[in-house]
CSV table of C-alpha atoms in Angstrom, one decimal:
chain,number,residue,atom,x,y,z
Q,295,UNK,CA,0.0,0.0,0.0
Q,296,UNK,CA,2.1,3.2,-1.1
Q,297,UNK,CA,1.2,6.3,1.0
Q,298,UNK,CA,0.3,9.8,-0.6
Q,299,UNK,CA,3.1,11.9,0.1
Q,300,UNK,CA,4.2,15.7,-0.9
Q,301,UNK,CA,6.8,17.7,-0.3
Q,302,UNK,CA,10.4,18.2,-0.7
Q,303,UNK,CA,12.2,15.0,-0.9
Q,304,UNK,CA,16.0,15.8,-0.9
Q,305,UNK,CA,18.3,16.5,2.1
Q,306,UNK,CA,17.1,19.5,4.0
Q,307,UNK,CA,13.7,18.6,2.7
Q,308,UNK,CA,10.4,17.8,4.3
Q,309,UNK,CA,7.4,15.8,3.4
Q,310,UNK,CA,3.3,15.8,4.3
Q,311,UNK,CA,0.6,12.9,4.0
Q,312,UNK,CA,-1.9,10.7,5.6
Q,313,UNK,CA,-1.1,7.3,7.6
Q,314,UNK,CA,-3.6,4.8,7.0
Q,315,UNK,CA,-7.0,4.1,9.0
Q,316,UNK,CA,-6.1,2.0,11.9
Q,317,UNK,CA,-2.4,3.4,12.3
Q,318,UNK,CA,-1.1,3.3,15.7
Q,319,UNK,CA,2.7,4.4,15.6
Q,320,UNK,CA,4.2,5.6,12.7
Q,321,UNK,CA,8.4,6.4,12.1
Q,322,UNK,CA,10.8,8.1,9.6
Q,323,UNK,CA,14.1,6.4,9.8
Q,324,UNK,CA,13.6,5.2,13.2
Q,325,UNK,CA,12.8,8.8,14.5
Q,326,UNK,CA,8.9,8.9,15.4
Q,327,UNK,CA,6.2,10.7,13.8
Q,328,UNK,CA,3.5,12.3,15.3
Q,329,UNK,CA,0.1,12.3,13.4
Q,330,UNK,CA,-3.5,14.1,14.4
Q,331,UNK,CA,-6.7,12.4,14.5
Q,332,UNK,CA,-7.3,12.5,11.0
Q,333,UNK,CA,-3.7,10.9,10.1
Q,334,UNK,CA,-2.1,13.7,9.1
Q,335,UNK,CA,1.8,14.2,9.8
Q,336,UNK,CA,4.9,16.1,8.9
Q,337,UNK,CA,8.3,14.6,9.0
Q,338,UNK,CA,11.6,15.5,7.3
Q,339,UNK,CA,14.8,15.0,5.9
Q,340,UNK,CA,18.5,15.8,7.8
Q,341,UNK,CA,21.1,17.9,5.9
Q,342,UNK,CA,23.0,14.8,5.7
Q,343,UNK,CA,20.0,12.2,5.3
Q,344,UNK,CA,21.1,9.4,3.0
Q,345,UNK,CA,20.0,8.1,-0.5
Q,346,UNK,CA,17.2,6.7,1.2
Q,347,UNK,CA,15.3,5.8,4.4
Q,348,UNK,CA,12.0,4.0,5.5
Q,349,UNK,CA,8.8,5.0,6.4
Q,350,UNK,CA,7.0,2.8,8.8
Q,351,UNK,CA,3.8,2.2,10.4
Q,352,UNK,CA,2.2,0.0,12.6
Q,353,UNK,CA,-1.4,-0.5,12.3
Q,354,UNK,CA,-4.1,-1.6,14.8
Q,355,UNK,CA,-4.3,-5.6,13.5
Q,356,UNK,CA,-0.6,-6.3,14.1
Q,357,UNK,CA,0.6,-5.5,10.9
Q,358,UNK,CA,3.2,-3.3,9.8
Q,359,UNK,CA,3.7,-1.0,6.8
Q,360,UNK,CA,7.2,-0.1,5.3
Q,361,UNK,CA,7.6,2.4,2.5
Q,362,UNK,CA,10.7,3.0,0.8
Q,363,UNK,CA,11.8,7.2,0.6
Q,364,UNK,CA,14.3,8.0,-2.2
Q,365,UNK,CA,16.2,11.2,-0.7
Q,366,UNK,CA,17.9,13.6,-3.8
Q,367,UNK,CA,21.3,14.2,-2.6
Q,368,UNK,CA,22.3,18.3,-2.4
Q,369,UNK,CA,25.0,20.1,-3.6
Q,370,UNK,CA,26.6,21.8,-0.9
Q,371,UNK,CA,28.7,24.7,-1.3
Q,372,UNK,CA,31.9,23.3,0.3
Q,373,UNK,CA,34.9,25.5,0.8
Q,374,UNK,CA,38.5,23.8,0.7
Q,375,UNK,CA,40.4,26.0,3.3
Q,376,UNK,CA,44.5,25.7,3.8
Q,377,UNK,CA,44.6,26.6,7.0
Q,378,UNK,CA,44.2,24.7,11.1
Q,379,UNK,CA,40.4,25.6,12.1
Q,380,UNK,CA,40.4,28.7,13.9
Q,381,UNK,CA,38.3,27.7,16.2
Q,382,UNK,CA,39.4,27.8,20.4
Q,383,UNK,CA,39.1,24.9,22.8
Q,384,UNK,CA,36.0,26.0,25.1
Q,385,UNK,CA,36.9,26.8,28.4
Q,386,UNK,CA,35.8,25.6,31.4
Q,387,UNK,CA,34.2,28.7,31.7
Q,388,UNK,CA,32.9,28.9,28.9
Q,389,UNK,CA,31.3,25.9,28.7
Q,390,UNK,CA,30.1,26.6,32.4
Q,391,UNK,CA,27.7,29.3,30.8
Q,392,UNK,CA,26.6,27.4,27.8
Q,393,UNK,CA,25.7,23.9,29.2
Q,394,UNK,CA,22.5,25.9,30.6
Q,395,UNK,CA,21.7,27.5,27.6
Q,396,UNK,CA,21.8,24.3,25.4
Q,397,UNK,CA,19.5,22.9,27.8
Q,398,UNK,CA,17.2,25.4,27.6
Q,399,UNK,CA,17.4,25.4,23.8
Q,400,UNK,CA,16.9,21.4,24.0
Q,401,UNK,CA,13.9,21.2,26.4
Q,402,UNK,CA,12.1,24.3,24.0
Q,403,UNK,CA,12.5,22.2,21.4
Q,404,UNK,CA,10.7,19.2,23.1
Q,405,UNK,CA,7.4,21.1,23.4
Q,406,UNK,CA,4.3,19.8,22.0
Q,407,UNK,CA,2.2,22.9,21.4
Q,408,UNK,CA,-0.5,21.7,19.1
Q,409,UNK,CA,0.2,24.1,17.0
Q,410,UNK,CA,-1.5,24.0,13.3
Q,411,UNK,CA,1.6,26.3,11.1
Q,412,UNK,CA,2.9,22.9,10.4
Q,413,UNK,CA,0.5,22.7,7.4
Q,414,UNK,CA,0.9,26.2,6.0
Q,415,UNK,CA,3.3,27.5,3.4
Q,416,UNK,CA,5.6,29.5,5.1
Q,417,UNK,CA,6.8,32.9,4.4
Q,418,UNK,CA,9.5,35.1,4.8
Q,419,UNK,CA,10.4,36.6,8.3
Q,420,UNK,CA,12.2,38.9,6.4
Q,421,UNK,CA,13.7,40.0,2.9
Q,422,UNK,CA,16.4,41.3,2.3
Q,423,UNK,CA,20.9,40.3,1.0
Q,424,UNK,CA,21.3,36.2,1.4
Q,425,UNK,CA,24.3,36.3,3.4
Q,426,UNK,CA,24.4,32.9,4.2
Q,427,UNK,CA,23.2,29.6,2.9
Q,428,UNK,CA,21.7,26.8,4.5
Q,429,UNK,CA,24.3,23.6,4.3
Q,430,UNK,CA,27.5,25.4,3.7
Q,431,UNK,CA,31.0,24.5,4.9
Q,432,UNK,CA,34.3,24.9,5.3
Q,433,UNK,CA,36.6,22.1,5.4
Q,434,UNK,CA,40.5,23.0,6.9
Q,435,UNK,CA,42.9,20.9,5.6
Q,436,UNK,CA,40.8,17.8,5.5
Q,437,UNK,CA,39.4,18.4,8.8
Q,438,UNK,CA,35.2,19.7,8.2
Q,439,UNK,CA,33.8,22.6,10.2
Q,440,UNK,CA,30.7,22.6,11.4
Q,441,UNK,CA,28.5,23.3,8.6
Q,442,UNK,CA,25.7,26.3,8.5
Q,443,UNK,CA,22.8,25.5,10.0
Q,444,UNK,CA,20.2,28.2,9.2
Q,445,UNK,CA,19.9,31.1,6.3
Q,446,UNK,CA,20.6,34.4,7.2
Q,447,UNK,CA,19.2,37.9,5.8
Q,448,UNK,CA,21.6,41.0,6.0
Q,449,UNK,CA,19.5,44.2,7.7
Q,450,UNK,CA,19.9,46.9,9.6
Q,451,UNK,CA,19.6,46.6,13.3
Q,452,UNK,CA,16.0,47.6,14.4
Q,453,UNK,CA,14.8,46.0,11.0
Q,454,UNK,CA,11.4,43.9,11.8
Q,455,UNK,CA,10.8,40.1,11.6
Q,456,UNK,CA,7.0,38.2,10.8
Q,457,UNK,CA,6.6,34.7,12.0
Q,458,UNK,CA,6.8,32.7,9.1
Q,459,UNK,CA,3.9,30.7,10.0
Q,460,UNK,CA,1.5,30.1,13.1
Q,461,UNK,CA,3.4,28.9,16.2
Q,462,UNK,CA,3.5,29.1,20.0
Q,463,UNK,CA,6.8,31.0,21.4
Q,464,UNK,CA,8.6,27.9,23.5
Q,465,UNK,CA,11.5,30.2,24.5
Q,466,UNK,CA,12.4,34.4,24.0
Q,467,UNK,CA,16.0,35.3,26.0
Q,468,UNK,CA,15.6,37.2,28.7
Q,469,UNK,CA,19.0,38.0,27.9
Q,470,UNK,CA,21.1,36.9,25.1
Q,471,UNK,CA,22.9,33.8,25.0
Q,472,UNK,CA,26.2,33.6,24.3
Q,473,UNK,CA,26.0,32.6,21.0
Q,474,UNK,CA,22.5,33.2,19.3
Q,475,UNK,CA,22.2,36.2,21.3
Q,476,UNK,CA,18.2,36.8,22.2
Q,477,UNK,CA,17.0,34.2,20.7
Q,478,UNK,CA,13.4,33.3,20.1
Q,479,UNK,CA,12.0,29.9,19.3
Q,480,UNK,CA,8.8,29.1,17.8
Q,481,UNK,CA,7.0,26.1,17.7
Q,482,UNK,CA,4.9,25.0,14.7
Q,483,UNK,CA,4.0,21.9,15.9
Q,484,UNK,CA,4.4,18.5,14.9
Q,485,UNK,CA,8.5,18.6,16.3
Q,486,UNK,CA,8.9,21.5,13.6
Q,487,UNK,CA,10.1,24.4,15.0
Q,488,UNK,CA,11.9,28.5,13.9
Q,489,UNK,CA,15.0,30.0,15.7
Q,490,UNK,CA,16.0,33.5,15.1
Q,491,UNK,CA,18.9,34.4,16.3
Q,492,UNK,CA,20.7,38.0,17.3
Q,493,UNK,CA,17.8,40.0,17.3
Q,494,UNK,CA,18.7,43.4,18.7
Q,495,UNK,CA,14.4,43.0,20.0
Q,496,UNK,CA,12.0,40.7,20.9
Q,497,UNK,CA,8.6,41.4,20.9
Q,498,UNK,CA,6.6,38.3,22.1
Q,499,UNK,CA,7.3,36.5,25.3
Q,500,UNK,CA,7.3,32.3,26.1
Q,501,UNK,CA,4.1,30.8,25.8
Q,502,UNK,CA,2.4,33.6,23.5
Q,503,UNK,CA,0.6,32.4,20.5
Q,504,UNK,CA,1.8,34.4,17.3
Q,505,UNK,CA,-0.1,34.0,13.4
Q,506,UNK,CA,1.8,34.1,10.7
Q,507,UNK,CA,2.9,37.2,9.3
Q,508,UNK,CA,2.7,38.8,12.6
Q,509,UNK,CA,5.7,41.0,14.0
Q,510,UNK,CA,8.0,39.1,16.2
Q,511,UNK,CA,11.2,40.7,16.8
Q,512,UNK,CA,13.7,43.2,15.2
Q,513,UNK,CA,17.1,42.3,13.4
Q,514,UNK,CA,20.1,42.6,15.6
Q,515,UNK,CA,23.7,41.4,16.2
Q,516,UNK,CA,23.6,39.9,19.5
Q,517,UNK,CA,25.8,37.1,20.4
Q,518,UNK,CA,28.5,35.7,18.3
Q,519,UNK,CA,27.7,37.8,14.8
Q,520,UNK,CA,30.1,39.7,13.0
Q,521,UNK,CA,27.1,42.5,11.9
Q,522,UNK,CA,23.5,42.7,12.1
Q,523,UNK,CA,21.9,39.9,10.7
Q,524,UNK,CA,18.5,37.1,11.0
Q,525,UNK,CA,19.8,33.5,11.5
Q,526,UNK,CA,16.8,31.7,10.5
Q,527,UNK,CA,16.7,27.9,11.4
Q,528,UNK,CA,14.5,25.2,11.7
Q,529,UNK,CA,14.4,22.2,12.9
Q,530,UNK,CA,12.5,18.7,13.1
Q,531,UNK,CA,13.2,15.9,16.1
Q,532,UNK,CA,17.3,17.0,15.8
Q,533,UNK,CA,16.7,17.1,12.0
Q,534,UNK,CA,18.4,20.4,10.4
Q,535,UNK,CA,16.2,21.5,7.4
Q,536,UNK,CA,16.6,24.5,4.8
Q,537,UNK,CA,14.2,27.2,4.8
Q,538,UNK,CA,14.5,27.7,1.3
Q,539,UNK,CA,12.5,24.3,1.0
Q,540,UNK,CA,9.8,26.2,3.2
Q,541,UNK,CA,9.4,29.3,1.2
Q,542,UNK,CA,10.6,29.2,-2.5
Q,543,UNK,CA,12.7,31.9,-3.9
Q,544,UNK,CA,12.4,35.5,-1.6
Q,545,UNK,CA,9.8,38.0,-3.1
């Protein structure tokens, strides 16, 4: 029985359906899926997701369901750099301030808001100079960096931000965080969720409800960022995924 899928099926990518009647657990690769009353669910693909994965269901009479998902590689724009990564050892220190902050960023991510802006289309927070692309990577003499895990959008500090689609606020940085800066995360339910990083504003607070298109923070350089800048991510279950998968060329 092949399933009705749609979506974007490469690495980065994300796909929509409907289980079949009767379904009682459903997984993508081994990670689960979460699914309403009618069926519906949203999963999606890693940056690095393979050629292909599997996805399975478990239905009410025993049986099980398996669905092979072919997974279009991407190419990434991967930089060949002669040089020793520039990158310091963390200090104890260091790493003394940040262990909080990735648990905060970890447990936001675990919330299950019900949110519906899982099923829209997104849009664009904002528009403006690509700076940087989603995937990208430096590799230093053999040795790969950590590759980019967002987009960002060049703009003037003060510049506004719209949620890209309906979501419940699961964290906003009472003060910035050493590296995003203040940093607001939004839930879209489903495990799919929006980070924007370095805002020089926020303007909604943890557990507010926002619509799409509705004005959530302004563009800053907060944290680590060498000017002012959005760092758009989004992420499924620990899945990195590209926005531009989301939203289609910017207006």
């Amino acid at each position: 029985m092949a399933l009705d899928l749609s979506g974007e099926m490469t690495q980065g990518g994300w796909i929509r359906g409907q289980l079949p009647i009767g379904t009682v657990q459903a997984d993508l690769g081994g990670t689960v899926i979460s699914f309403d009353a009618d069926r519906q669910f949203f999963a999606a693909f890693d940056r690095d997701a393979g050629p292909r994965t599997f996805l399975s269901v478990s239905l009410q009479n025993g049986s099980h369901l398996a669905q092979e998902i072919s997974v279009s590689p991407r190419a990434w724009n991967i930089e060949q750099v002669d040089a020793s990564p520039t990158a310091n050892v963390p200090s104890e220190a260091f790493m003394a301030r940040r262990k909080p902050e990735l648990e905060r960023i970890a447990a936001a991510r675990q919330v299950e808001s019900g949110s519906q802006g899982w099923r829209q289309n997104f849009v664009w927070p904002a528009t403006g100079r690509i700076s940087g692309r989603f995937g990208s990577q430096r590799v230093y003499r053999g040795e790969p960096g950590s590759y980019h895990s967002g987009i960002d959008i060049a703009g003037g500090t003060g510049t506004s931000y719209v949620a890209p689609a309906d979501g419940v606020v699961v964290l906003a940085a009472e003060s910035p965080f050493t590296l995003e800066g203040n940093l607001l995360i939004i839930d879209h339910g489903m495990g799919l969720s929006s980070a924007f990083l370095h805002s020089s504003e926020l303007l909604v607070h943890t557990g507010e409800a926002v619509k799409q298109g509705q004005l959530i923070g302004r563009i800053g350089a907060t944290g680590r960022a060498t000017g002012p800048h959005l760092h758009w991510g989004l992420v499924w279950r620990g899945a990195r995924l590209d926005p531009l998968l989301f939203t289609g060329p910017m207006p």
